[in-house]
mmCIF file of C-alpha atoms in Angstrom:
data_model
loop_
_atom_site.group_PDB
_atom_site.id
_atom_site.type_symbol
_atom_site.label_atom_id
_atom_site.label_comp_id
_atom_site.label_asym_id
_atom_site.label_seq_id
_atom_site.Cartn_x
_atom_site.Cartn_y
_atom_site.Cartn_z
ATOM 1 C CA MET H 1 -4.660 5.817 -44.357
ATOM 2 C CA SER H 2 -2.592 5.399 -47.524
ATOM 3 C CA VAL H 3 -2.570 6.953 -50.969
ATOM 4 C CA GLN H 4 -3.962 4.494 -53.509
ATOM 5 C CA ARG H 5 -3.746 6.320 -56.868
ATOM 6 C CA ILE H 6 -4.011 9.720 -58.473
ATOM 7 C CA HIS H 7 -7.639 10.856 -58.250
ATOM 8 C CA HIS H 8 -7.571 13.634 -60.851
ATOM 9 C CA TYR H 9 -5.589 16.599 -62.065
ATOM 10 C CA SER H 10 -6.974 20.047 -62.694
ATOM 11 C CA ILE H 11 -6.149 22.736 -65.236
ATOM 12 C CA THR H 12 -7.382 26.330 -65.179
ATOM 13 C CA ALA H 13 -7.441 28.294 -68.439
ATOM 14 C CA PRO H 14 -9.612 30.587 -70.591
ATOM 15 C CA ALA H 15 -12.636 28.967 -72.307
ATOM 16 C CA PRO H 16 -11.092 28.657 -75.818
ATOM 17 C CA ILE H 17 -8.132 26.733 -74.371
ATOM 18 C CA LEU H 18 -10.480 24.436 -72.420
ATOM 19 C CA ASP H 19 -12.531 23.733 -75.544
ATOM 20 C CA ALA H 20 -9.333 22.843 -77.433
ATOM 21 C CA MET H 21 -8.306 20.567 -74.553
ATOM 22 C CA VAL H 22 -11.630 18.697 -74.596
ATOM 23 C CA LYS H 23 -11.056 17.925 -78.285
ATOM 24 C CA PHE H 24 -7.344 17.137 -77.834
ATOM 25 C CA TYR H 25 -7.800 14.684 -74.943
ATOM 26 C CA GLY H 26 -10.851 13.166 -76.622
ATOM 27 C CA ASP H 27 -9.052 12.620 -79.923
ATOM 28 C CA LEU H 28 -5.792 11.383 -78.379
ATOM 29 C CA LEU H 29 -6.837 9.405 -75.301
ATOM 30 C CA GLY H 30 -10.571 8.930 -75.707
ATOM 31 C CA LEU H 31 -11.425 11.006 -72.619
ATOM 32 C CA THR H 32 -15.050 12.122 -72.711
ATOM 33 C CA PRO H 33 -16.882 14.982 -70.998
ATOM 34 C CA GLY H 34 -19.268 13.815 -68.316
ATOM 35 C CA PRO H 35 -21.275 14.918 -65.298
ATOM 36 C CA ARG H 36 -19.840 17.798 -63.289
ATOM 37 C CA PRO H 37 -21.314 19.510 -60.219
ATOM 38 C CA ASP H 38 -22.428 23.123 -60.546
ATOM 39 C CA PHE H 39 -19.565 25.021 -58.942
ATOM 40 C CA GLY H 40 -20.828 28.374 -60.200
ATOM 41 C CA ILE H 41 -18.011 28.527 -62.753
ATOM 42 C CA ASN H 42 -17.792 26.945 -66.202
ATOM 43 C CA GLY H 43 -15.661 23.924 -66.885
ATOM 44 C CA TYR H 44 -15.567 20.241 -67.779
ATOM 45 C CA TRP H 45 -14.804 16.934 -66.163
ATOM 46 C CA LEU H 46 -13.191 14.522 -68.624
ATOM 47 C CA TYR H 47 -13.676 10.842 -67.918
ATOM 48 C CA ALA H 48 -11.631 7.705 -68.500
ATOM 49 C CA ASN H 49 -14.151 4.890 -68.169
ATOM 50 C CA ASP H 50 -16.245 5.993 -65.181
ATOM 51 C CA GLU H 51 -13.580 8.141 -63.516
ATOM 52 C CA PRO H 52 -13.385 11.940 -63.908
ATOM 53 C CA ILE H 53 -9.597 12.159 -64.114
ATOM 54 C CA LEU H 54 -9.146 15.597 -65.707
ATOM 55 C CA HIS H 55 -10.917 18.651 -64.285
ATOM 56 C CA LEU H 56 -10.924 21.738 -66.515
ATOM 57 C CA ILE H 57 -11.868 25.062 -64.910
ATOM 58 C CA GLU H 58 -12.575 28.266 -66.814
ATOM 59 C CA ASP H 59 -10.733 31.412 -65.771
ATOM 60 C CA PRO H 60 -10.837 34.136 -68.445
ATOM 61 C CA ASN H 61 -8.110 36.085 -66.633
ATOM 62 C CA ARG H 62 -5.606 33.223 -66.470
ATOM 63 C CA ASP H 63 -2.357 33.794 -68.343
ATOM 64 C CA ASN H 64 -2.123 31.088 -71.024
ATOM 65 C CA ASN H 65 1.578 30.622 -70.285
ATOM 66 C CA ALA H 66 1.309 30.544 -66.485
ATOM 67 C CA LYS H 67 2.437 27.059 -65.495
ATOM 68 C CA GLY H 68 3.709 27.951 -62.043
ATOM 69 C CA TYR H 69 5.521 24.988 -60.543
ATOM 70 C CA PHE H 70 3.426 22.389 -62.314
ATOM 71 C CA ASP H 71 5.679 20.337 -64.589
ATOM 72 C CA HIS H 72 3.783 17.509 -66.289
ATOM 73 C CA ILE H 73 1.095 14.857 -66.142
ATOM 74 C CA ALA H 74 2.139 11.205 -66.432
ATOM 75 C CA LEU H 75 -0.353 8.520 -67.417
ATOM 76 C CA ARG H 76 0.045 4.760 -67.695
ATOM 77 C CA CYS H 77 -1.336 3.723 -71.101
ATOM 78 C CA ASP H 78 -1.589 0.712 -73.366
ATOM 79 C CA HIS H 79 -1.751 0.156 -77.146
ATOM 80 C CA ILE H 80 1.140 2.411 -78.103
ATOM 81 C CA GLU H 81 0.557 1.814 -81.818
ATOM 82 C CA GLY H 82 -2.898 3.395 -81.625
ATOM 83 C CA ILE H 83 -1.583 6.428 -79.740
ATOM 84 C CA LEU H 84 1.238 6.923 -82.269
ATOM 85 C CA GLU H 85 -1.280 6.735 -85.139
ATOM 86 C CA ARG H 86 -3.509 9.320 -83.429
ATOM 87 C CA LEU H 87 -0.580 11.661 -82.803
ATOM 88 C CA GLU H 88 0.387 11.481 -86.487
ATOM 89 C CA LYS H 89 -3.218 12.032 -87.590
ATOM 90 C CA MET H 90 -3.525 14.994 -85.191
ATOM 91 C CA ASP H 91 -0.204 16.374 -86.522
ATOM 92 C CA THR H 92 1.010 16.653 -82.925
ATOM 93 C CA LYS H 93 4.738 16.803 -82.234
ATOM 94 C CA TYR H 94 6.110 14.326 -79.699
ATOM 95 C CA ASP H 95 9.298 12.700 -78.454
ATOM 96 C CA LYS H 96 9.581 8.954 -77.890
ATOM 97 C CA PHE H 97 12.065 7.261 -75.581
ATOM 98 C CA ASP H 98 12.682 3.586 -74.859
ATOM 99 C CA ILE H 99 13.766 3.130 -71.233
ATOM 100 C CA ARG H 100 15.272 -0.346 -71.237
ATOM 101 C CA ASP H 101 16.155 -0.337 -67.514
ATOM 102 C CA VAL H 102 12.440 -0.448 -66.657
ATOM 103 C CA ASN H 103 11.154 -2.035 -69.890
ATOM 104 C CA GLN H 104 9.072 1.018 -70.731
ATOM 105 C CA THR H 105 8.460 3.389 -73.646
ATOM 106 C CA GLN H 106 7.673 7.031 -72.917
ATOM 107 C CA ILE H 107 6.045 9.574 -75.198
ATOM 108 C CA PHE H 108 6.284 13.271 -74.307
ATOM 109 C CA LEU H 109 4.110 15.987 -75.852
ATOM 110 C CA GLN H 110 2.245 19.167 -74.981
ATOM 111 C CA ASP H 111 -1.491 19.725 -74.785
ATOM 112 C CA PRO H 112 -3.233 22.892 -76.097
ATOM 113 C CA ALA H 113 -2.615 24.666 -72.752
ATOM 114 C CA GLY H 114 1.137 24.024 -73.083
ATOM 115 C CA ILE H 115 1.162 21.415 -70.308
ATOM 116 C CA SER H 116 3.623 18.576 -70.763
ATOM 117 C CA LEU H 117 2.083 15.134 -71.022
ATOM 118 C CA GLU H 118 4.040 11.915 -70.428
ATOM 119 C CA LEU H 119 2.475 8.701 -71.683
ATOM 120 C CA ASN H 120 4.051 5.517 -70.308
ATOM 121 C CA PHE H 121 3.769 2.126 -72.023
ATOM 122 C CA GLN H 122 5.059 -1.104 -70.513
ATOM 123 C CA ASN H 123 6.976 -3.138 -73.120
#
């Protein structure tokens, strides 16, 4: 057995935060809500193509600022110009770094739940 790729990541938050995240990830990255099994608790699965890569789980008692040890999500992306345009249109703050040693540009930002997001673009 070997690990092949990240399957998904999961975020637990109150419903208003989840709703904001559905819009945020849809507007920025084009992730779309799709089929999700009935787990007996509300939530969403957000899809990239046919893969449910972001699982959102409702917990009305979750502290909005409780990140625990989770640091950030990193995604390999393409078409940096389109992402930069969307970030400007969404009035979302971000930091951009060119990492010449690995021929890569990184964009760092936070989603509506306060989770750090790293978008990596190969130059």
